[in-house]
CSV table of C-alpha atoms in Angstrom, one decimal:
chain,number,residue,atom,x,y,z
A,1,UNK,CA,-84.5,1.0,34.6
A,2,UNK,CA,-84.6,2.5,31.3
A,3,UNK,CA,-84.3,5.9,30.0
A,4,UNK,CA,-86.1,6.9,27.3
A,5,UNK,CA,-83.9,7.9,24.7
A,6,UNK,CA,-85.1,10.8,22.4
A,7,UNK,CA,-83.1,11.0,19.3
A,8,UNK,CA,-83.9,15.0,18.2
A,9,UNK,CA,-85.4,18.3,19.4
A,10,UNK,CA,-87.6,20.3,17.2
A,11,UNK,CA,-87.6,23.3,19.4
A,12,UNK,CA,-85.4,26.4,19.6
A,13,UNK,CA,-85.0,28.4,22.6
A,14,UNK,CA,-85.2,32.4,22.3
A,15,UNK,CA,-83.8,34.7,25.0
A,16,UNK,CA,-85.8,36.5,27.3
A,17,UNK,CA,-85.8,38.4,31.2
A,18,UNK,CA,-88.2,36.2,33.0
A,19,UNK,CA,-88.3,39.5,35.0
A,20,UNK,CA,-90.5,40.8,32.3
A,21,UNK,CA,-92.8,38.1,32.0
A,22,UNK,CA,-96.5,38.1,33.7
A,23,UNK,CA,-96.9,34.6,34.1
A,24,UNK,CA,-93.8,31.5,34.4
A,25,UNK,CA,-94.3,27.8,34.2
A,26,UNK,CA,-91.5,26.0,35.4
A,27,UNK,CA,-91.5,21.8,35.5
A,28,UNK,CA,-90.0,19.7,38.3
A,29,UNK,CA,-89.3,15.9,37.3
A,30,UNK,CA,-89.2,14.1,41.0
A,31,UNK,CA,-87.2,10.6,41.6
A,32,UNK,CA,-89.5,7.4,41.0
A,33,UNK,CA,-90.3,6.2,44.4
A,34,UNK,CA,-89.6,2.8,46.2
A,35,UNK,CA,-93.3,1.6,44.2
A,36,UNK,CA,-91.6,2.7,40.9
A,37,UNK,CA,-88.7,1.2,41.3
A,38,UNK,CA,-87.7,-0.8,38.0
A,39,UNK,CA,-90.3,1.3,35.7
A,40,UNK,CA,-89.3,2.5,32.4
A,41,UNK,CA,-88.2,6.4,33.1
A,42,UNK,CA,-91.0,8.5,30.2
A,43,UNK,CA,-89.3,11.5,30.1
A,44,UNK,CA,-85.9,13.0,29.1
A,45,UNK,CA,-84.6,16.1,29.0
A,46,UNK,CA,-81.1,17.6,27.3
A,47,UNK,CA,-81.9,21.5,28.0
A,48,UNK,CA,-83.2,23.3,31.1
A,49,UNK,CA,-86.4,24.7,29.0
A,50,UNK,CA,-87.2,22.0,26.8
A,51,UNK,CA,-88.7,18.4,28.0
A,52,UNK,CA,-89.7,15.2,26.3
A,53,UNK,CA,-92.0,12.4,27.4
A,54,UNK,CA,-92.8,9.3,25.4
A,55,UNK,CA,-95.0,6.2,26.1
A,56,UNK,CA,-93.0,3.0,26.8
A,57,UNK,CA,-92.3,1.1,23.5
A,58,UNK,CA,-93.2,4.3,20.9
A,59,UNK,CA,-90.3,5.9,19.7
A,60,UNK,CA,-92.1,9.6,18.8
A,61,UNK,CA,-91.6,12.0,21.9
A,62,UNK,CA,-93.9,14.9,22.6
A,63,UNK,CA,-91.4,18.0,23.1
A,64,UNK,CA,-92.6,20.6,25.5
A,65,UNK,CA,-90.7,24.3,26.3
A,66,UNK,CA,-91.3,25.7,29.7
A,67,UNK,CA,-89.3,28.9,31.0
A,68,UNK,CA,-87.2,25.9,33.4
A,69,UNK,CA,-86.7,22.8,33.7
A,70,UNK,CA,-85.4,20.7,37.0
A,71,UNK,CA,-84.3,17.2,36.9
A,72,UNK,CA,-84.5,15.5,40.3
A,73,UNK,CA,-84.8,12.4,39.2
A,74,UNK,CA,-81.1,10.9,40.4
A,75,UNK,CA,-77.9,12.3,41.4
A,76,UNK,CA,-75.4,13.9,39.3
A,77,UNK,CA,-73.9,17.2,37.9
A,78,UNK,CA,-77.2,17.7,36.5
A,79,UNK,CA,-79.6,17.2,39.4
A,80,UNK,CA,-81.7,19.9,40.6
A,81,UNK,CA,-81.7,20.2,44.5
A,82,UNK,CA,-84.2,21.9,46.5
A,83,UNK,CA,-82.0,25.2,47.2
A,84,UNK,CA,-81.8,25.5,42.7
A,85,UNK,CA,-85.2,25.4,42.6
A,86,UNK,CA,-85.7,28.5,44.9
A,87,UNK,CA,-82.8,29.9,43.7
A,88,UNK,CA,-84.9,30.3,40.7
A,89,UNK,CA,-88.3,30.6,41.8
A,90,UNK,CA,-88.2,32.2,45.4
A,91,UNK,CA,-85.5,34.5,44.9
A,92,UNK,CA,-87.2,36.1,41.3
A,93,UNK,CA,-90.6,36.4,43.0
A,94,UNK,CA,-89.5,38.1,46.1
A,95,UNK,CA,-87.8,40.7,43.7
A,96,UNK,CA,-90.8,41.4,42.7
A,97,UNK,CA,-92.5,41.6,45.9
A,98,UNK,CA,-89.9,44.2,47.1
A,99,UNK,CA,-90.8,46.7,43.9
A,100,UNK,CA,-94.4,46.6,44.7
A,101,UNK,CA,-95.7,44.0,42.6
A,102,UNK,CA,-98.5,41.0,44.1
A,103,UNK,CA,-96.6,38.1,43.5
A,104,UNK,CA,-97.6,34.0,43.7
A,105,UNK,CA,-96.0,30.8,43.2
A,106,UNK,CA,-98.5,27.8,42.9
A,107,UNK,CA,-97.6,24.2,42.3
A,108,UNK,CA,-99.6,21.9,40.1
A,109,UNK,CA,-99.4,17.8,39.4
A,110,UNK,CA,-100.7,14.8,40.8
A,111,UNK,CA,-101.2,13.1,43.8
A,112,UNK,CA,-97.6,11.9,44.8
A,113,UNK,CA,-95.4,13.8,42.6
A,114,UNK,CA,-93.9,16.1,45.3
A,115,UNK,CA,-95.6,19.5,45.4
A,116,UNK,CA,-95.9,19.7,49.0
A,117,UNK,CA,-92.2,18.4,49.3
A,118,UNK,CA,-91.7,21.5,46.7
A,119,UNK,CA,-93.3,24.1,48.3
A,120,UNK,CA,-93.0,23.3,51.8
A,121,UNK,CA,-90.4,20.6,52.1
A,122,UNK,CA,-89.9,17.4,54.0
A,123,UNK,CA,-92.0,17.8,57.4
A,124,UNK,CA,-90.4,14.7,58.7
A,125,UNK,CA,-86.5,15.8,58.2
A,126,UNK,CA,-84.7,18.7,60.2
A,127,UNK,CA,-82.0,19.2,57.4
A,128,UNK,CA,-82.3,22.5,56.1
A,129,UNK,CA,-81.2,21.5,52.6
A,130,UNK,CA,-84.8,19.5,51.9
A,131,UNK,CA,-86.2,23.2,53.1
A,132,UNK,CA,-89.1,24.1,50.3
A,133,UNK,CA,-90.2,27.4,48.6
A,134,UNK,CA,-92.4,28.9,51.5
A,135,UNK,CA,-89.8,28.2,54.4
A,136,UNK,CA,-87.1,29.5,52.2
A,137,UNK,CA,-88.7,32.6,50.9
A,138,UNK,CA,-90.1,34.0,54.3
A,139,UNK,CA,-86.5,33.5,55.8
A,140,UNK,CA,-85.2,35.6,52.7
A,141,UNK,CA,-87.7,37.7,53.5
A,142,UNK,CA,-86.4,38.7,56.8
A,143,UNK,CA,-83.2,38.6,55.8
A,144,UNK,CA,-83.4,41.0,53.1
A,145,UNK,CA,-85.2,43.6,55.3
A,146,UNK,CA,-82.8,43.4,58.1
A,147,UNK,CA,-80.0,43.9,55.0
A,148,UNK,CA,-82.3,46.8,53.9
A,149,UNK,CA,-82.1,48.4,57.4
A,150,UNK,CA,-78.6,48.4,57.8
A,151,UNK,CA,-78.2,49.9,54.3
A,152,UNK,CA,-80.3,52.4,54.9
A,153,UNK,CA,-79.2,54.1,58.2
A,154,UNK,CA,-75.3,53.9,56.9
A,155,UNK,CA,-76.1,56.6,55.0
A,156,UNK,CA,-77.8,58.9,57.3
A,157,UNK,CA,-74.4,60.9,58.1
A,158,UNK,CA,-75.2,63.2,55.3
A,159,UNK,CA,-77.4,65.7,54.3
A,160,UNK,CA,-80.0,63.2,53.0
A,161,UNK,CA,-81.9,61.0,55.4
A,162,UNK,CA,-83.7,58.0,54.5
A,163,UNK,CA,-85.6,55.4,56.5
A,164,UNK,CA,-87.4,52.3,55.6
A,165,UNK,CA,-89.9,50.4,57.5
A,166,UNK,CA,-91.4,47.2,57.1
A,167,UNK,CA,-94.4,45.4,58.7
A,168,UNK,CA,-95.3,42.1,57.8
A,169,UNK,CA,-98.3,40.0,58.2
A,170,UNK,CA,-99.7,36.1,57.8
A,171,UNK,CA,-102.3,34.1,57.1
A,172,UNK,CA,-102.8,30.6,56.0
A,173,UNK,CA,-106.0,28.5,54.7
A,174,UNK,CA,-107.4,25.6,53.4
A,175,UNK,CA,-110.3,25.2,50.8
A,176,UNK,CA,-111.7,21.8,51.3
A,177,UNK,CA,-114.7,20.2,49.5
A,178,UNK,CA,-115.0,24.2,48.3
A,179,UNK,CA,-115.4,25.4,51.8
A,180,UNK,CA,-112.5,28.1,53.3
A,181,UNK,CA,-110.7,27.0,56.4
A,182,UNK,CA,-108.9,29.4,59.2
A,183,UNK,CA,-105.8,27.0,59.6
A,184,UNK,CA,-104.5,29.4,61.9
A,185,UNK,CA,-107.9,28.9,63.9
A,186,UNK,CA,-109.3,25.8,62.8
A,187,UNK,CA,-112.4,26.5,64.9
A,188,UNK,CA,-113.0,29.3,62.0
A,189,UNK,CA,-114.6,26.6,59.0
A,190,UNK,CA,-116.8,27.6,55.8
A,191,UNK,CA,-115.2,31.4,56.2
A,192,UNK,CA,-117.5,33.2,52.6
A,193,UNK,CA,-115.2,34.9,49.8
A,194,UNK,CA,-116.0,38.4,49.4
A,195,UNK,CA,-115.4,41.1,46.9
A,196,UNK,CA,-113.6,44.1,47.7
A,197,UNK,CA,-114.1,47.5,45.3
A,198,UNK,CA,-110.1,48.2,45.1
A,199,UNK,CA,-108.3,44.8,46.4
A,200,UNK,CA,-110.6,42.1,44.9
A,201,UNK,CA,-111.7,38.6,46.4
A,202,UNK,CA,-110.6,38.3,49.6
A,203,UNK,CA,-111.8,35.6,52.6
A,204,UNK,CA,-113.8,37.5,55.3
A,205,UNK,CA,-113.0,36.9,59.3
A,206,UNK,CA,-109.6,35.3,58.2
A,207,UNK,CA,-106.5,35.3,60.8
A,208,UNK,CA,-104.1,37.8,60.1
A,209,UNK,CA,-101.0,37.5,62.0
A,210,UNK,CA,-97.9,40.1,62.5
A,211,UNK,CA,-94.4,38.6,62.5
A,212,UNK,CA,-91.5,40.1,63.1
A,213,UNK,CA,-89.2,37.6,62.8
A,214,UNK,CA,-88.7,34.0,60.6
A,215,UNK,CA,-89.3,31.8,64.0
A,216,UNK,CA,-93.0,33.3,64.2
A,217,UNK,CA,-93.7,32.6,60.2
A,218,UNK,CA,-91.9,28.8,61.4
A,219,UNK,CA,-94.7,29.0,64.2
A,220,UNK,CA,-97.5,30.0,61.7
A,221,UNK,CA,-96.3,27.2,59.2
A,222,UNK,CA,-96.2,24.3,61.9
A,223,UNK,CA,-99.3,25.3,63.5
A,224,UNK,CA,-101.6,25.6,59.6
A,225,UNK,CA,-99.6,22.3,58.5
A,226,UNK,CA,-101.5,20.4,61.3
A,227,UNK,CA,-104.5,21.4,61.2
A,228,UNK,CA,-104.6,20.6,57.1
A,229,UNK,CA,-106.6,17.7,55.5
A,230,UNK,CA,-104.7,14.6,54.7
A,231,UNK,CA,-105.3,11.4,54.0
A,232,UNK,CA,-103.8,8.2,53.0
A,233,UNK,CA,-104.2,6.7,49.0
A,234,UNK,CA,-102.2,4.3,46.7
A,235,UNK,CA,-100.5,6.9,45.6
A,236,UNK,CA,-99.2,9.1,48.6
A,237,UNK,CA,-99.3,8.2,52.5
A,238,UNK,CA,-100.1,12.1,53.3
A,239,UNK,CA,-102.4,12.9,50.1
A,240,UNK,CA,-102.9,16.3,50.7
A,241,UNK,CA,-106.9,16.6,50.6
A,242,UNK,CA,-107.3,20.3,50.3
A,243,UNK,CA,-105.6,23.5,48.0
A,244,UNK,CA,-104.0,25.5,51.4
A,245,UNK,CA,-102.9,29.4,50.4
A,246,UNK,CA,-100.3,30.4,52.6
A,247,UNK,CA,-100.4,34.4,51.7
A,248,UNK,CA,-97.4,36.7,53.2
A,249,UNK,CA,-98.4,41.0,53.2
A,250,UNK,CA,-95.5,43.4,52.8
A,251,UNK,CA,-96.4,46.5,53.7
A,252,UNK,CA,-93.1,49.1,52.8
A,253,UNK,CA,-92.9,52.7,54.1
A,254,UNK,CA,-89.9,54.9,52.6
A,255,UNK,CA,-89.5,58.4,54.2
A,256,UNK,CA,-87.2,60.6,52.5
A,257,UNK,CA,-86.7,64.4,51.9
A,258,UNK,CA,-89.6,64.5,54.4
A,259,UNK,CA,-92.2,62.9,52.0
A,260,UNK,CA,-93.6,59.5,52.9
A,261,UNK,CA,-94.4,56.7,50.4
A,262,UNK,CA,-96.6,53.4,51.0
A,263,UNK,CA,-97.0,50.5,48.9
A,264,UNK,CA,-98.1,47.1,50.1
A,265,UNK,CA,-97.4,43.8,48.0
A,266,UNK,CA,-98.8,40.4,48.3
A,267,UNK,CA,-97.3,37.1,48.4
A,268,UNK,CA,-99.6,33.7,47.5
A,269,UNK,CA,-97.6,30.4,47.8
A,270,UNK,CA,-100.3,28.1,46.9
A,271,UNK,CA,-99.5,24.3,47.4
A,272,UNK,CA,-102.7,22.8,45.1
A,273,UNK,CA,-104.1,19.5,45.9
A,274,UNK,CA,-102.9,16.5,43.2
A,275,UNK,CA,-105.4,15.6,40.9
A,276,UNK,CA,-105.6,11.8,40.8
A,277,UNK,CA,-107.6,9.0,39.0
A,278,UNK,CA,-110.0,7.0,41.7
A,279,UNK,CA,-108.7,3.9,39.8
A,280,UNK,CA,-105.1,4.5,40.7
A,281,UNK,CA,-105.7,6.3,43.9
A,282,UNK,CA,-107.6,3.6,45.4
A,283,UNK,CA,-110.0,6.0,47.3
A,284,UNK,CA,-113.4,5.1,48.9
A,285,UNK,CA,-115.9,7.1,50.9
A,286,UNK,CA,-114.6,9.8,52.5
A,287,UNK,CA,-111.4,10.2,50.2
A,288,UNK,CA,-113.3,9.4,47.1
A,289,UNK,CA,-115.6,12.2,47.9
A,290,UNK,CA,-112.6,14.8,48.3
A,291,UNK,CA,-111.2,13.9,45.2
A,292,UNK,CA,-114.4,14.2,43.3
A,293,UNK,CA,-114.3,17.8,44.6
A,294,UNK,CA,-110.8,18.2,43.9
A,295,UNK,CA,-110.8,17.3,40.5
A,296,UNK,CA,-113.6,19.4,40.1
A,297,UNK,CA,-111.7,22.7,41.5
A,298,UNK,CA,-108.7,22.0,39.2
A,299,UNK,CA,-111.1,21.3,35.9
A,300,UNK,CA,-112.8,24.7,36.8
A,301,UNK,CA,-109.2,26.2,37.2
A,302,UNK,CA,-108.0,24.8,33.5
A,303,UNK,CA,-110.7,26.4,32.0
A,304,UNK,CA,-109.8,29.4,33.5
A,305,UNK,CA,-106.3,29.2,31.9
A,306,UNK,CA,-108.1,28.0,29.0
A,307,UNK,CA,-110.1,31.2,28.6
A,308,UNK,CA,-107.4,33.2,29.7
A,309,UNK,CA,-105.0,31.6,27.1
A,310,UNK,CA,-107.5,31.9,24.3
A,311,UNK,CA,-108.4,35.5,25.0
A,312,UNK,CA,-104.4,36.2,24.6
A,313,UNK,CA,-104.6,34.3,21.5
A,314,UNK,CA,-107.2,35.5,20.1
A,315,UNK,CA,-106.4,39.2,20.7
A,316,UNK,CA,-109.8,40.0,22.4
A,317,UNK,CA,-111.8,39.9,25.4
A,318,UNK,CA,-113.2,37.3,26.6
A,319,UNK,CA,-115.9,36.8,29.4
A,320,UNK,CA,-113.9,34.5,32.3
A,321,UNK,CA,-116.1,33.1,35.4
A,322,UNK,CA,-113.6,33.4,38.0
A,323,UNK,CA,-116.8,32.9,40.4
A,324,UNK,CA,-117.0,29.1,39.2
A,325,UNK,CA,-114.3,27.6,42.2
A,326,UNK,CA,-113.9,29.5,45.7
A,327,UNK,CA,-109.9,28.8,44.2
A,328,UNK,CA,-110.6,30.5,40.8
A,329,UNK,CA,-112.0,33.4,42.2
A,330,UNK,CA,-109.3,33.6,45.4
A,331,UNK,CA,-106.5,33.6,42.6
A,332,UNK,CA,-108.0,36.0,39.9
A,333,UNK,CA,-105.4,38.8,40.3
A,334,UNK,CA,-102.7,36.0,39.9
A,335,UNK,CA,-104.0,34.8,37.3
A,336,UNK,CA,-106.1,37.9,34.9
A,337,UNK,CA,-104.6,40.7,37.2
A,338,UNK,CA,-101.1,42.3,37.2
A,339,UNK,CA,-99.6,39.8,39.3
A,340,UNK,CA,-96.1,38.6,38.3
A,341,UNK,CA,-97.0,35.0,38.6
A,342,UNK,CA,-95.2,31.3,38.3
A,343,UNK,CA,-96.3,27.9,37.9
A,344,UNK,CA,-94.8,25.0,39.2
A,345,UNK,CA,-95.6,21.6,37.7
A,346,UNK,CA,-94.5,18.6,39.1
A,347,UNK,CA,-94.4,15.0,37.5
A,348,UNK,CA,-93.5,11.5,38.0
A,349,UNK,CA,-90.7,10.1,35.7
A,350,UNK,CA,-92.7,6.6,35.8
A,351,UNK,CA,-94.1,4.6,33.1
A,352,UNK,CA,-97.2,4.0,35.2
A,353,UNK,CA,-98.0,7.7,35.3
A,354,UNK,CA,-97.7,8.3,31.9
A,355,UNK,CA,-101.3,9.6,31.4
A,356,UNK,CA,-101.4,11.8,34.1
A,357,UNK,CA,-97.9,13.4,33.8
A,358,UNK,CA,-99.0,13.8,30.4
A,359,UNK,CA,-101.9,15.6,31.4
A,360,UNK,CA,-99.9,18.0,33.9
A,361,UNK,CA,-97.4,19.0,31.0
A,362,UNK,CA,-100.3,20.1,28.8
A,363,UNK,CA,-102.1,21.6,31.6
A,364,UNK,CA,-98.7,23.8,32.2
A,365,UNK,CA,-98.3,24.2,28.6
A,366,UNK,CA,-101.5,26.0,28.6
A,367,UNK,CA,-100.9,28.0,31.5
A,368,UNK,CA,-97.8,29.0,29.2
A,369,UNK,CA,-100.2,31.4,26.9
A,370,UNK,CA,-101.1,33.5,29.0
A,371,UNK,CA,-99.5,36.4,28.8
């Protein structure tokens, strides 16, 4: 195989706390797979924010910046293993969470080029190192309020007495050919959106779980992963059909000096479904139908960021139909709200993808205006 080799980079890097940023886009370059194997490698990187891609036999790279960059292409000092990526990601967002703030991580690319493996992980394997995002975060989760308990009744030999409590909750759905889906109760299909005066969009009738411990959010995970649309296309062997919203509610309660406080965050992890080319894919019927719809969803969702990135531009207000896409409206505080937010894009290093990892980068460079 060979790399592409890009001879300069136009772009300086200026330091910032991603703590104080809205809205992250971070890109994950996966390794080609067994198909791919002996394809040119398109893209190139020599920083972890900066990232070039370039068209077999052309020697002028396009040069993107993202807040991160992780190279999982092969092995090496440089490669970027499951456990970086949340270290990163998960552990940033969950900071949040834990100061009050709604919080959600959502994964973007297409068909094939490992955002389910991202976010989720390898279903097949038991090894905890090929863990993804979701698993990882909800175990931190737990541990961190365990920690948190500890902490807090050590100190209750003085005069000051403080306790913390925790509940936590789960749900997890699907929206498939635009129609919401209980995976938690698959029985529950075509649940309606709603509007609520103070917490926004929400899905009506949906599951809500309690958990108390990791094993049940395990449980919860299993059971939703299941009952998710898949299929089979050229591209992936479990094409995930459907965007599935796994969403995680912290509810804190701090007493102290006999005054109580409340605050409850939320946490999306969003695993999108790839958008794909019929031609490549190789989907009839059924499949060809779902990724009609699917590429429809994620169109209505760029121009969303579109909008979004334009009003920022632009330094005015601009009217944004969040009520286009049952996902567009679902993820308006995550996207227009307060929400501290991240993107993860995920490409193929191939030659054969090319146009669509090309696509994904300036999809995620888009998403990088808004601010």
């Amino acid at each position: 195989k060979a790399t592409v080799s890009v001879l300069y980079w136009y772009m300086t890097s200026t330091k910032k706390d991603d703590r104080d940023e809205r809205v992250l886009v971070h890109v994950r370059v996966r390794p080609l797979t067994i198909q791919e194997t002996g394809q040119s490698v398109i893209v190139s990187t020599n920083e972890k924010k900066k990232l070039a891609i370039c068209r077999e036999r052309q020697s002028m790279p396009r040069v993107f910046g993202f807040d991160r960059v992780y190279w999982s292409l092969d092995g090496g000092d440089e490669f970027d293993t499951q456990e970086d990526v949340y270290g990163d990601i998960g552990v940033l967002m969950l900071d949040h969470a834990f100061t009050g703030y709604n919080t959600c991580i959502f994964a973007y690319g297409q068909t094939g080029s490992g955002k389910t493996y991202t976010m989720m992980g390898d279903h097949k394997s038991i090894d905890e190192r090929t863990r993804g995002i979701i698993p990882r975060a909800c175990n931190e989760l737990f541990r961190k309020i365990e920690d948190g308990y500890t902490l807090v009744h050590s100190r209750s030999g003085g005069d000051e007495v403080s306790i913390n409590a925790y509940e936590v909750w789960c749900s997890y759905y699907e929206i498939y050919n635009e129609r919401v889906y209980d995976l938690l109760e698959p029985k529950k299909d075509d649940l309606r959106v709603r509007e609520h005066p103070t917490r926004g969009p929400y899905v009506e009738n949906l599951t809500l779980r309690q958990v108390s411990f990791y094993d049940d959010v395990e449980g919860l995970l299993m059971l939703g992963n299941k009952h998710r649309h898949t299929n089979a296309t050229k591209l992936n062997e479990r094409s995930s059909r459907s965007h599935a919203i796994f969403t995680v509610t912290l509810k804190q309660s701090h007493f102290s000096e006999g005054e109580l406080s409340e605050f409850i965050s939320k946490i999306n992890l969003v695993d999108l479904a790839g958008s794909e080319r019929t031609k490549n894919a190789g989907t009839t019927g059924e499949s060809f139908n779902e990724g009609i719809n699917i590429n429809k969803s994620l169109c209505t969702l760029g121009q969303v960021i579109h909008n979004l990135a334009e009003s920022h531009e632009k330094h005015r207000d601009t009217y944004i139909n969040f009520r286009d896409s049952n996902l567009t409206w679902l993820l308006r505080e995550n996207l227009g709200g307060n929400s501290k937010t991240i993107m993860v894009a995920t490409i193929s290093p191939a030659a054969s993808c090319f146009d669509e990892s090309m696509n994904t980068l300036r999809y995620a460079d888009r998403v990088k205006q808004i601010r």
